[in-house]
Short mmCIF file of C-alpha atoms in Angstrom, two decimals:
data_model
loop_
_atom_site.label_atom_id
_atom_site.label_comp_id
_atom_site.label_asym_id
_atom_site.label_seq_id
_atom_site.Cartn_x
_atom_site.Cartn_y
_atom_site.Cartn_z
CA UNK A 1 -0.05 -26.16 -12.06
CA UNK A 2 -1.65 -25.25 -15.20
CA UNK A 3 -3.61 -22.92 -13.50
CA UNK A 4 -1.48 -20.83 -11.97
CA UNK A 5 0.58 -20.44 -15.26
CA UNK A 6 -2.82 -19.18 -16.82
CA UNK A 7 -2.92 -16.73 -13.88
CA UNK A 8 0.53 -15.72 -14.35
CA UNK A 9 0.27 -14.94 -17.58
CA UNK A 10 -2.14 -12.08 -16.68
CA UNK A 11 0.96 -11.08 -14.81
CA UNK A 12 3.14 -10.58 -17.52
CA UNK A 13 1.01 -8.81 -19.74
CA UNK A 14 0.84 -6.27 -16.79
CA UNK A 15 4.31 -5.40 -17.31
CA UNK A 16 4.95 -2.26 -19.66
CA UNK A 17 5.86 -3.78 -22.94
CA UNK A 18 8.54 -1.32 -23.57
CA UNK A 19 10.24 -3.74 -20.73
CA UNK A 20 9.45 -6.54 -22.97
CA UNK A 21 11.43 -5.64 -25.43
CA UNK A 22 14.31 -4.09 -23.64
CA UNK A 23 17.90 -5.46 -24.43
CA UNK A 24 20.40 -3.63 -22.58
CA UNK A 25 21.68 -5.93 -19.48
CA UNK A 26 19.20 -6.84 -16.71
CA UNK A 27 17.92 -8.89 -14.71
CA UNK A 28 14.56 -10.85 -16.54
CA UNK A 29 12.75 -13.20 -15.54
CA UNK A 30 12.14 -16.37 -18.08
CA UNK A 31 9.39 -18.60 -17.53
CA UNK A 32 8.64 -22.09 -19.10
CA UNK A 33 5.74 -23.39 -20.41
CA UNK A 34 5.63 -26.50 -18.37
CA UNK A 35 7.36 -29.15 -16.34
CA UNK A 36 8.13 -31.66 -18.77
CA UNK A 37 11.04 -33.80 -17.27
CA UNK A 38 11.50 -32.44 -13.55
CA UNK A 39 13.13 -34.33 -11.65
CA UNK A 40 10.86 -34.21 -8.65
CA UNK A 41 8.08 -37.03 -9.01
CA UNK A 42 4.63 -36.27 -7.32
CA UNK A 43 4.47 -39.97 -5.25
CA UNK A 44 8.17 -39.07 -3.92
CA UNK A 45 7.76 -36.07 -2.29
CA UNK A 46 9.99 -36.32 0.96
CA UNK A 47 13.02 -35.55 -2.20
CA UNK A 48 11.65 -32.11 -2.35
CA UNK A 49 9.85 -31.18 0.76
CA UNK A 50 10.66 -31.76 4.26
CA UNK A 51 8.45 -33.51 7.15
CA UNK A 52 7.60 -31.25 8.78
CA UNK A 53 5.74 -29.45 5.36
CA UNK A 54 4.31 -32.79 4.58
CA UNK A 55 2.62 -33.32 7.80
CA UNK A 56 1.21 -29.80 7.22
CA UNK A 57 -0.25 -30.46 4.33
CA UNK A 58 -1.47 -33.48 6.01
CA UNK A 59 -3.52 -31.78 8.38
CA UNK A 60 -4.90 -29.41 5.56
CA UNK A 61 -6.28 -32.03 3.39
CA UNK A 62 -3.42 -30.90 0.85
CA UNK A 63 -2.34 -33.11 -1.92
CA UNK A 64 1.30 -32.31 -3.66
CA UNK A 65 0.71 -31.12 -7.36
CA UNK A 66 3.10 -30.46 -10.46
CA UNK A 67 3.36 -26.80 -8.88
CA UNK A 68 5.67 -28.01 -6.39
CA UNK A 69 7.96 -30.04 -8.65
CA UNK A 70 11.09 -28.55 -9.40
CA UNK A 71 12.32 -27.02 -12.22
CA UNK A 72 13.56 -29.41 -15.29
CA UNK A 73 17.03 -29.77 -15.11
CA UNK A 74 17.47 -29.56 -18.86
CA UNK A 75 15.04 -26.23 -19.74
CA UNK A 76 17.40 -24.83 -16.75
CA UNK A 77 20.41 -26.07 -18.48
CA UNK A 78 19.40 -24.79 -21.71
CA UNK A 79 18.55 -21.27 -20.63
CA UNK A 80 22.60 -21.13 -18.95
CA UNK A 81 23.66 -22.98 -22.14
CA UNK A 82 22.54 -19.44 -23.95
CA UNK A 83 25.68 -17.91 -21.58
CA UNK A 84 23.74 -15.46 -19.33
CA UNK A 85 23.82 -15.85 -15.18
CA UNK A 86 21.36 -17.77 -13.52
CA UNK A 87 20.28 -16.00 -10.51
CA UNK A 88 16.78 -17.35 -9.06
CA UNK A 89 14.61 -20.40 -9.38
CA UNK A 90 10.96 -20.45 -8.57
CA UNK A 91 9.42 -23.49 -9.06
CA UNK A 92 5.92 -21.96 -8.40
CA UNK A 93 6.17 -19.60 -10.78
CA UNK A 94 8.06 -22.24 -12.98
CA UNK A 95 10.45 -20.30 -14.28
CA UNK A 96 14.20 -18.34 -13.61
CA UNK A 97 15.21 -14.99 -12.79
CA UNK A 98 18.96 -14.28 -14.97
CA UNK A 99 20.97 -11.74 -15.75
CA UNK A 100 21.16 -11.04 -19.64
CA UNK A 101 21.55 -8.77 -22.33
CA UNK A 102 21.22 -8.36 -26.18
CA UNK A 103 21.35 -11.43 -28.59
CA UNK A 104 21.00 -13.65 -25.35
CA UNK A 105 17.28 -12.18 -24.83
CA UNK A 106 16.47 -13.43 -28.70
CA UNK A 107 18.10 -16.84 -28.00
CA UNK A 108 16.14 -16.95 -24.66
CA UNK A 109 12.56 -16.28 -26.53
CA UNK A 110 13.69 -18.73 -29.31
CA UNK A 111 13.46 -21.83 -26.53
CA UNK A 112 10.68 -24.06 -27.44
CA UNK A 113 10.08 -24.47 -23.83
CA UNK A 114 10.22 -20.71 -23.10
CA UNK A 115 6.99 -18.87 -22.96
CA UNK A 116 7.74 -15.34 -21.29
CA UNK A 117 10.83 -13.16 -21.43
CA UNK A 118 10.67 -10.13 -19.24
CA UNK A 119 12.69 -7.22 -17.70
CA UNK A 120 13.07 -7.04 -13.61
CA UNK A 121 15.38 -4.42 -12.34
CA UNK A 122 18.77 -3.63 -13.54
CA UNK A 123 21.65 -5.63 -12.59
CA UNK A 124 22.74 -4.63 -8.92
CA UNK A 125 24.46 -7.25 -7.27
CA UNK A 126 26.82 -10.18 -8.32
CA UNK A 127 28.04 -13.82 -6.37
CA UNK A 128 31.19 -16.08 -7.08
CA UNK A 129 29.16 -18.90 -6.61
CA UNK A 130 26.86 -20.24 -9.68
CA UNK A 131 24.53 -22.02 -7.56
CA UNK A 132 24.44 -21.13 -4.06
CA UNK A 133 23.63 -23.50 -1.04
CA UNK A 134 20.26 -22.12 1.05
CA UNK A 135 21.74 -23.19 4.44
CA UNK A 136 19.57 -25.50 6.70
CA UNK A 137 16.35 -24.27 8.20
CA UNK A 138 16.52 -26.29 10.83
CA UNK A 139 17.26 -25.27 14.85
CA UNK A 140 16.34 -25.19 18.05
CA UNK A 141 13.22 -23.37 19.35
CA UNK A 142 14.36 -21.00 22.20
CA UNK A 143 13.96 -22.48 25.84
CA UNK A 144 12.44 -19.82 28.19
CA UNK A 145 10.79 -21.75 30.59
CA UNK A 146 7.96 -20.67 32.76
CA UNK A 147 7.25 -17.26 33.44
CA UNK A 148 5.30 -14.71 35.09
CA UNK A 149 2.42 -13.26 32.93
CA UNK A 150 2.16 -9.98 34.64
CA UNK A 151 3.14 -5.93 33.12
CA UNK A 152 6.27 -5.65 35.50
CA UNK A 153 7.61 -9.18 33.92
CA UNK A 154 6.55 -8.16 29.90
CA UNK A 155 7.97 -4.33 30.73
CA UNK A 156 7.81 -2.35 27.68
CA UNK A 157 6.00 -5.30 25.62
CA UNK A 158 3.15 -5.34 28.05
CA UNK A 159 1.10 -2.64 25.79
CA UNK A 160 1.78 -4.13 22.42
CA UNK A 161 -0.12 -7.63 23.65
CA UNK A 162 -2.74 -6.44 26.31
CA UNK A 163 -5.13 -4.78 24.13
CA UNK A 164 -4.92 -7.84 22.04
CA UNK A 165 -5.87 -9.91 24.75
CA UNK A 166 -3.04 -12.12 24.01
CA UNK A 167 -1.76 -12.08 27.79
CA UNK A 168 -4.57 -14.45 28.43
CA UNK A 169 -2.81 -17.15 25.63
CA UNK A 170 0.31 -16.63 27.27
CA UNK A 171 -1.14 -16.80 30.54
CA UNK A 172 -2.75 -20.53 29.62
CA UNK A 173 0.86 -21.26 28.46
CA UNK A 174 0.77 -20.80 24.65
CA UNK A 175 3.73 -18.44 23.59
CA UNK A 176 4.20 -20.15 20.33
CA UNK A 177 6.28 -23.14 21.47
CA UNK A 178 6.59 -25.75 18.71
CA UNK A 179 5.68 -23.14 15.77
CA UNK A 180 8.09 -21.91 12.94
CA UNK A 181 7.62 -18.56 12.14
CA UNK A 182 9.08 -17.06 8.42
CA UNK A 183 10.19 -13.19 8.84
CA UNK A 184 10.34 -11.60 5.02
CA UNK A 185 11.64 -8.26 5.02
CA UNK A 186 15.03 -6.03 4.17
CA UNK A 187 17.34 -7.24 6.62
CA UNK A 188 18.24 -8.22 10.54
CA UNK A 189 21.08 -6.64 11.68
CA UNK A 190 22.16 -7.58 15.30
CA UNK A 191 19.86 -10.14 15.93
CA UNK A 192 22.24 -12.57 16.75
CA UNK A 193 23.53 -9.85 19.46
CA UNK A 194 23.20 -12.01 22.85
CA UNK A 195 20.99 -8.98 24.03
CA UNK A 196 18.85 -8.19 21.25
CA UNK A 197 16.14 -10.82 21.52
CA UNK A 198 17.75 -12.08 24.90
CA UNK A 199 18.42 -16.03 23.73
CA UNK A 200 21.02 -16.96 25.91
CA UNK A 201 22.48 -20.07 23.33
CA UNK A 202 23.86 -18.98 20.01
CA UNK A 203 21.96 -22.01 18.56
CA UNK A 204 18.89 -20.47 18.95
CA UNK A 205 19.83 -17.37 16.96
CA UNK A 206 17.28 -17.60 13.89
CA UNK A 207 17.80 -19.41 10.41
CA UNK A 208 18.25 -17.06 7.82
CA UNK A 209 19.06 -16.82 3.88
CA UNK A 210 19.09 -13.33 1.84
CA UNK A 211 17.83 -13.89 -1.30
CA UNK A 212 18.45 -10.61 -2.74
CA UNK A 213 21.79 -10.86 -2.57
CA UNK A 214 22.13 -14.88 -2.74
CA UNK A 215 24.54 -15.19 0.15
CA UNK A 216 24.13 -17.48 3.30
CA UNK A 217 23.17 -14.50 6.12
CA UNK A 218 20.35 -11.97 6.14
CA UNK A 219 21.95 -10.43 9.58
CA UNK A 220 22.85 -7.53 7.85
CA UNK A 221 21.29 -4.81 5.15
CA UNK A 222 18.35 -2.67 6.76
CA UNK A 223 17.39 -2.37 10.13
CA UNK A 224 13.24 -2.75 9.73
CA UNK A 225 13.32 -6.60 9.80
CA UNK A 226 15.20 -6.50 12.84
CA UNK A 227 12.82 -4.06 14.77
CA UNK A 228 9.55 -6.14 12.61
CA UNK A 229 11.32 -8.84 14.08
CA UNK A 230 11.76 -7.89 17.82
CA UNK A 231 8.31 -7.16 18.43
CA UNK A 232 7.74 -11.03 18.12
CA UNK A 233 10.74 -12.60 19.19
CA UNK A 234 12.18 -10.83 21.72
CA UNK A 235 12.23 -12.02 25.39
CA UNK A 236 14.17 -9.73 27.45
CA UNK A 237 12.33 -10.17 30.96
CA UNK A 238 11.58 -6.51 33.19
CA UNK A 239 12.66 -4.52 29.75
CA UNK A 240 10.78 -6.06 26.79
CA UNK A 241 8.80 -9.52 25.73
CA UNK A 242 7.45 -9.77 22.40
CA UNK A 243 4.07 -11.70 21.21
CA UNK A 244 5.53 -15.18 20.44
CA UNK A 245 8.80 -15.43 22.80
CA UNK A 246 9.24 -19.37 21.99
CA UNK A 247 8.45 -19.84 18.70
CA UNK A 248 11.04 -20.68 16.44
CA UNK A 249 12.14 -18.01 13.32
CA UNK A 250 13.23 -18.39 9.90
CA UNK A 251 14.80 -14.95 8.38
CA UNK A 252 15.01 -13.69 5.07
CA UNK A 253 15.90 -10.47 3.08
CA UNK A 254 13.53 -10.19 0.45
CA UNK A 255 13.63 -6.03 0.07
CA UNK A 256 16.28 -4.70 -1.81
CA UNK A 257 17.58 -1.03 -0.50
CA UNK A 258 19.12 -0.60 -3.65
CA UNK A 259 15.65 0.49 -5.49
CA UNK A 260 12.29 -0.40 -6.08
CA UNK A 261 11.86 -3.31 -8.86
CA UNK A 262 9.43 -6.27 -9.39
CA UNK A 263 12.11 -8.38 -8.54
CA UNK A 264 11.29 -7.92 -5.05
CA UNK A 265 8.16 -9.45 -5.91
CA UNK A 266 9.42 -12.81 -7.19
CA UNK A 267 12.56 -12.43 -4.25
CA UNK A 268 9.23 -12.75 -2.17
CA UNK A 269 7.64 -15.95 -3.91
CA UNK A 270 10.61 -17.57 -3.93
CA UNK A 271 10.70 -16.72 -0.03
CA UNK A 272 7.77 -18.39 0.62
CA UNK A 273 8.77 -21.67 -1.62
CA UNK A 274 11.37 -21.82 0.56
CA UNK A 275 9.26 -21.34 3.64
CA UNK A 276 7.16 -23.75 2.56
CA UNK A 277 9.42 -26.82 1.90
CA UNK A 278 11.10 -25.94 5.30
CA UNK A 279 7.77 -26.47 7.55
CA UNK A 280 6.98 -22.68 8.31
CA UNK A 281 3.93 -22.42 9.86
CA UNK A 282 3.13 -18.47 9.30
CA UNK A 283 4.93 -15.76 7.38
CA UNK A 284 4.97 -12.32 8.80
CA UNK A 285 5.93 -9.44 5.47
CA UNK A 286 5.93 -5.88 6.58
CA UNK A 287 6.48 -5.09 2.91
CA UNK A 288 4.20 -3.91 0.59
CA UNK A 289 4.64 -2.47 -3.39
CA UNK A 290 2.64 -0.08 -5.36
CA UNK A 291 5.08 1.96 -7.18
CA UNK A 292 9.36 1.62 -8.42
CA UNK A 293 12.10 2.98 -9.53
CA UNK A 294 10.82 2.90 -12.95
CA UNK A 295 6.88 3.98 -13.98
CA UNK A 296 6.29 1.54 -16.90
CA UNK A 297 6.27 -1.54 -13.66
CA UNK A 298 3.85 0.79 -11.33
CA UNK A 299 0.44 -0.73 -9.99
CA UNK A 300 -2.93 1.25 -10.35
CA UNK A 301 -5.46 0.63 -8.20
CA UNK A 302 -7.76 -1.33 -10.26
CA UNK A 303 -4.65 -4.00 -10.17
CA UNK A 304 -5.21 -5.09 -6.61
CA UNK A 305 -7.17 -8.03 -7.14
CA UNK A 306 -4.68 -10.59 -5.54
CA UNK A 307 -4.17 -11.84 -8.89
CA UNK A 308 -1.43 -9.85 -10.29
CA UNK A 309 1.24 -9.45 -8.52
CA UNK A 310 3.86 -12.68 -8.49
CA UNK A 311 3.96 -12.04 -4.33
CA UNK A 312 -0.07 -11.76 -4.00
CA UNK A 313 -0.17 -15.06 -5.99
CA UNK A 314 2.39 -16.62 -3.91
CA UNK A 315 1.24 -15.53 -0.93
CA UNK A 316 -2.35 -17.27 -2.21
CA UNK A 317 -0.51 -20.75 -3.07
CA UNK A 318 1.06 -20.58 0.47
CA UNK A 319 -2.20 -20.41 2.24
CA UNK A 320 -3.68 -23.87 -0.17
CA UNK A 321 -0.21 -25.54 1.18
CA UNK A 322 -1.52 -24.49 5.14
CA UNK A 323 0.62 -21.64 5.74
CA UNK A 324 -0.73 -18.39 6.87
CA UNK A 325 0.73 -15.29 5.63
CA UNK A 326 -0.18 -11.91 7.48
CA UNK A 327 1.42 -9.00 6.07
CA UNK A 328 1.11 -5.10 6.50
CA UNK A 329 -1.78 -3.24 4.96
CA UNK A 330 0.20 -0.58 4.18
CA UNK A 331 1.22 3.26 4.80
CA UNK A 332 -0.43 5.36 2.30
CA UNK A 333 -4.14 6.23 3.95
CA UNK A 334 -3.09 9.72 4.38
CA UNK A 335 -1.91 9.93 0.57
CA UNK A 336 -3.46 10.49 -2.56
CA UNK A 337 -3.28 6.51 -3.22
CA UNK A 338 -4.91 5.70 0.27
CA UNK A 339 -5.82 1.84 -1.05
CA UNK A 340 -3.62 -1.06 0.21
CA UNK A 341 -0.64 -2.50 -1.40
CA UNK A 342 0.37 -5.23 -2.90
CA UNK A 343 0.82 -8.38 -1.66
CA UNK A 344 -2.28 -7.09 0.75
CA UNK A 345 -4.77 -7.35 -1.92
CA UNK A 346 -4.19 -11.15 -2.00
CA UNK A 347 -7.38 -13.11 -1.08
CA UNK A 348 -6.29 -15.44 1.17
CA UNK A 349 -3.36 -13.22 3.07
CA UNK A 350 -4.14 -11.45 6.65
CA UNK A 351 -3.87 -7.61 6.00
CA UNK A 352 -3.20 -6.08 8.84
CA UNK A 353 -4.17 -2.10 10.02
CA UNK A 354 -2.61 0.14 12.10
CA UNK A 355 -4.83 1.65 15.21
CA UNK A 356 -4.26 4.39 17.70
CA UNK A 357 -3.68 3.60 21.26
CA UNK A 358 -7.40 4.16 21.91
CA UNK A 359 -8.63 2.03 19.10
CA UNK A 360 -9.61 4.15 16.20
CA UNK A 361 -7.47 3.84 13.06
CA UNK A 362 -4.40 5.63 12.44
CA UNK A 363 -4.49 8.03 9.67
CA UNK A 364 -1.91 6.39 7.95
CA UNK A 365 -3.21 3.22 8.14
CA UNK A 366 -4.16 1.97 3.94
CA UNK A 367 -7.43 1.44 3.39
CA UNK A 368 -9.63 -1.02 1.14
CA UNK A 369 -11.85 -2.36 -0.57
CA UNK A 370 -9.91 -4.27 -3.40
CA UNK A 371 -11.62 -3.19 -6.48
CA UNK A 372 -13.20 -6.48 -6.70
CA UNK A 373 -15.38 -5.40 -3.76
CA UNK A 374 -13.43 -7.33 -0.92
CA UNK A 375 -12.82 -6.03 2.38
CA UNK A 376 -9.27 -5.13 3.82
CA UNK A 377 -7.51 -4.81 6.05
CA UNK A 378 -8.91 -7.81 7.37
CA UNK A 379 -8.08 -6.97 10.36
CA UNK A 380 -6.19 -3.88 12.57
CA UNK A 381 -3.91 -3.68 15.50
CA UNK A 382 -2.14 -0.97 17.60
CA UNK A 383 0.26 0.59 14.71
CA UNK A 384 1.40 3.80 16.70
CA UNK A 385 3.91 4.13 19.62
CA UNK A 386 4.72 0.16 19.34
CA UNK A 387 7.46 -1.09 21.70
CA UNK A 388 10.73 -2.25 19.50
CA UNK A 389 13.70 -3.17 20.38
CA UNK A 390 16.07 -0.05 19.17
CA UNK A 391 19.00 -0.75 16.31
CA UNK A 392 21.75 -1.39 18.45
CA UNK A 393 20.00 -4.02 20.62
CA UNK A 394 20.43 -2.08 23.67
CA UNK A 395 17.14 -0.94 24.59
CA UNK A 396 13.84 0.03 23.09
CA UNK A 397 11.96 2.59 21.53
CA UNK A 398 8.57 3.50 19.83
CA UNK A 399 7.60 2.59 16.63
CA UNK A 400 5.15 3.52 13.98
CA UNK A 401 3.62 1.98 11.24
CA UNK A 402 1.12 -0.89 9.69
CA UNK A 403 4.89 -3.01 9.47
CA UNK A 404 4.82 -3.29 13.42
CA UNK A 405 0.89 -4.23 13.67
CA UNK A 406 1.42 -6.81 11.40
CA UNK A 407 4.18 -8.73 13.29
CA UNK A 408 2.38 -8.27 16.96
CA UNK A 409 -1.13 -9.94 14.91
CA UNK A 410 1.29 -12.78 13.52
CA UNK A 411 2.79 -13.87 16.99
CA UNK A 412 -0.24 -13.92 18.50
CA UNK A 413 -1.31 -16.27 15.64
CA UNK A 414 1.78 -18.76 16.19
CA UNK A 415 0.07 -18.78 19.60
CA UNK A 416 -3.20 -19.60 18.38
CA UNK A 417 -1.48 -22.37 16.13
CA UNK A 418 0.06 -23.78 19.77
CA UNK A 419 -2.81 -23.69 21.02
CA UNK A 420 -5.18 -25.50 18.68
CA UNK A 421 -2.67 -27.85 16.58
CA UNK A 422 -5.58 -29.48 14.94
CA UNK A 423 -7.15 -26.10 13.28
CA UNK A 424 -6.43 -25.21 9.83
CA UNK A 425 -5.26 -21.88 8.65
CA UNK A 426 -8.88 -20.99 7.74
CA UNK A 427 -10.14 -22.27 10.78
CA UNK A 428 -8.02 -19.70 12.33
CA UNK A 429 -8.02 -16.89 10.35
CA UNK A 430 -11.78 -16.97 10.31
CA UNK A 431 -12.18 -17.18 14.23
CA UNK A 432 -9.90 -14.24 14.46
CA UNK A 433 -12.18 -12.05 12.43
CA UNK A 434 -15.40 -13.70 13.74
CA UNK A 435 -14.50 -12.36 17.26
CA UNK A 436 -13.02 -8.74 16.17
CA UNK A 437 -14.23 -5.86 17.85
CA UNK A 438 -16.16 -5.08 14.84
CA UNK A 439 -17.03 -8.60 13.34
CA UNK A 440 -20.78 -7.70 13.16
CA UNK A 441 -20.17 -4.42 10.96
CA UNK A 442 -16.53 -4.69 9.14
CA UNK A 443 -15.36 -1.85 7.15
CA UNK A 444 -12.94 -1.21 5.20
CA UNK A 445 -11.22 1.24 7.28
CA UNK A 446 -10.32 -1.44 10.65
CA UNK A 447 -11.34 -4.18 9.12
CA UNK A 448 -13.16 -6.91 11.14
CA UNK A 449 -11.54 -4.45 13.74
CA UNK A 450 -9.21 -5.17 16.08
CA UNK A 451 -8.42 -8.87 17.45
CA UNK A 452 -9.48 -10.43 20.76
CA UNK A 453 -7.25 -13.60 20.78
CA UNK A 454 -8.70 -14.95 24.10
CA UNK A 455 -11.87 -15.02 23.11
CA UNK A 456 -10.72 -16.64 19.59
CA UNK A 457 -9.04 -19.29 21.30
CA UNK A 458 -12.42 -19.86 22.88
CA UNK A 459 -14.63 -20.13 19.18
CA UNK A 460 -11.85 -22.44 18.04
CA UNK A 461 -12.13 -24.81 21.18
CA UNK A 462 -15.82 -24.23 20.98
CA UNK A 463 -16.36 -24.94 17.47
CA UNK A 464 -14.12 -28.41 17.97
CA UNK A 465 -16.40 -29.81 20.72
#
């Protein structure tokens, strides 16, 4: 724990100092110097986590640490004694997101237990509810059966998989059965639309939570998560069948439409504490951040080092708990910025390019290396032209953009994960890239170039023997 609060330190000295100080009403977030008196006990950790995240960390060798505890109840219950709203907790980066203003901000600092104060965004939404309930994670994986493997059966999706060679996992009968897949993006509008991903039972209609606006559904608010989403999930045989038709999804509206703050950024930690106590296996985020609504919270390139950013940090502790987060590398290659985004600048997170239909890299497609000297993407994947399933749910359409390679590389990796239960997210990752179409000579342009998922399936099995 105590290093991570070292590291997010460096984080808050980031933000513009001007925001520091600010006192008109906000949101800020308020972060405590440590976890004296949580409630959560590090021998009792079913109170806190569920099974299914346990056994994970079993099979990654991963002990439970004071970074998982949650929050004290009284350093929470002093910071709403001081009368401002309590809107977010993150236990990872052991602190709350409220809305405040004027003397309340001095009163805040003034907590012995109170280490950072700092501005967010401006207050955009509100709830009834002081404390609301996330909603169980918990349902039932879609049941498609057994199915042809074949272009006329996959329609439309039969492009977005081929080139990946992830026909031949489906083909050996791993389409991500048994794996819980995390979606974070800005919404999922008619999803649960019998005909949008084609799951005949309600049931099976994905868990979901919006955290930006702390109410129980993320079906709503921007249509990207939904098409992000359908490239994956989707199993609409002779029309369209996405990467990962069994696995089971967990939704949730991180991105706010309303503007560009750094709240997104902890909205996406918290996302992935969540994800983690649930059991998610792998996170797909088509979302990436370099500049806002306001200058004085903009990135600059010599930032991207993974360790800055509340997300890129978060996405890091996700990967030590056995998760695997792949996220988009980002959209800006033709631009003057041209470098990644954050949360892709995160060591340990899969950063995803976009490639033409014949292999070479879209010129929109971000670009590395970190300034630390690492190479991203790590990988690329067909970004152009991608089949989607269209808004309304009734058919499909093309797509561009580093946000749709991302979600086709994750599904194929819930496959992977079906297919080799025993590997860890390392293991996996590092297979992937080891048997790219340009693992011998990476750059920083396609990465360890573009995945062939058979013949990782075969390094993992051979490396097991």
């Amino acid at each position: 724990m105590k290093s991570f609060f070292l590291v997010l330190a460096v984080v808050m000295v980031t933000v513009n100092l001007t925001a520091q100080d600010r006192t008109e009403t906000g949101m800020y977030f308020v972060g405590f110097s440590d976890k004296t008196g949580s409630a959560g006990i590090l021998d009792n950790p079913g109170a806190y986590l569920s099974e299914k995240a346990l056994l994970r960390r079993a099979r990654h060798g991963v002990t439970v640490t004071e970074t998982d505890l949650p929050l004290p109840g009284s350093y929470v219950n002093g910071v709403k004694a001081t009368g401002v709203k309590l809107w977010l907790r993150s236990k990872w980066m052991n602190g709350v997101v409220v809305a405040a203003a004027g003397p309340q901000l001095d009163q805040l600092r003034s907590l012995a237990y109170v280490d950072t104060v700092y501005y967010v965004a401006p207050v955009q939404y509100d709830r009834l509810a002081e404390e609301p309930t996330i909603p169980s994670l918990d349902h039932p994986a879609p049941n498609i059966g057994t199915i042809p493997v074949n272009e006329n059966f996959y329609g439309y999706g039969w492009r977005n998989i081929e080139a990946m060679k992830g026909d031949s996992l489906h083909v050996w009968g791993f389409r991500g059965d048994g794996v819980t897949v995390g979606v974070l993006d800005g919404g999922f509008p008619n999803v649960g639309y019998k005909y949008f991903l084609g799951y005949e039972d309600e049931a099976t209609i994905p868990a979901n939570y919006d955290i930006v606006q702390q109410d129980s559904t993320a079906l709503d608010g921007s249509t990207h998560g939904a098409t992000v989403l359908s490239t994956m999930a989707t199993f609409r045989p002779f029309l369209f069948v996405g990467t990962a038709p069994a696995a089971r999804y967990v939704l949730f509206t991180t991105e706010n439409s309303e503007g560009e703050h750094r709240l997104e950024e902890i909205n996406y930690a918290v996302a992935l504490e969540i994800a983690d106590s649930a059991g998610v296996d792998i996170v797909n985020s088509s979302l990436g951040y370099t500049t806002f609504g306001e200058k004085g919270m903009n990135y600059v390139y010599e930032d991207l080092t993974g360790k800055k950013s509340p997300a890129s940090i978060a996405a890091s502790l996700a990967f030590e708990r056995g998760m695997i987060v792949v996220t988009s590398a980002g959209n800006s290659g033709s631009d003057p910025w041209k470098f990644i985004s954050v949360p892709a600048d995160a060591e340990n997170i899969f950063a995803i390019g976009a490639l033409n239909s014949d292999g070479s890299r879209a010129y929109f497609s971000s670009i590395g290396p970190t300034p630390d000297g690492r190479i991203k993407p790590d990988v690329s994947a067909l970004g152009v032209e991608v089949t989607a399933m269209t808004a309304s749910g009734r058919g499909v359409t093309g797509a561009n953009g580093t946000s749709l390679a991302s979600p086709l590389v994750t599904g194929l990796l819930a496959c992977l994960i079906q297919a080799v239960p025993g590997a860890t997210n390392r293991e996996i990752l590092d297979a992937v890239r080891a048997t790219a179409d340009q693992a011998a000579a990476p750059d920083n342009e396609r990465g360890y170039g573009q995945p062939n998922f058979a013949a990782a399936y075969r390094y993992l099995m051979q490396a097991r023997k």
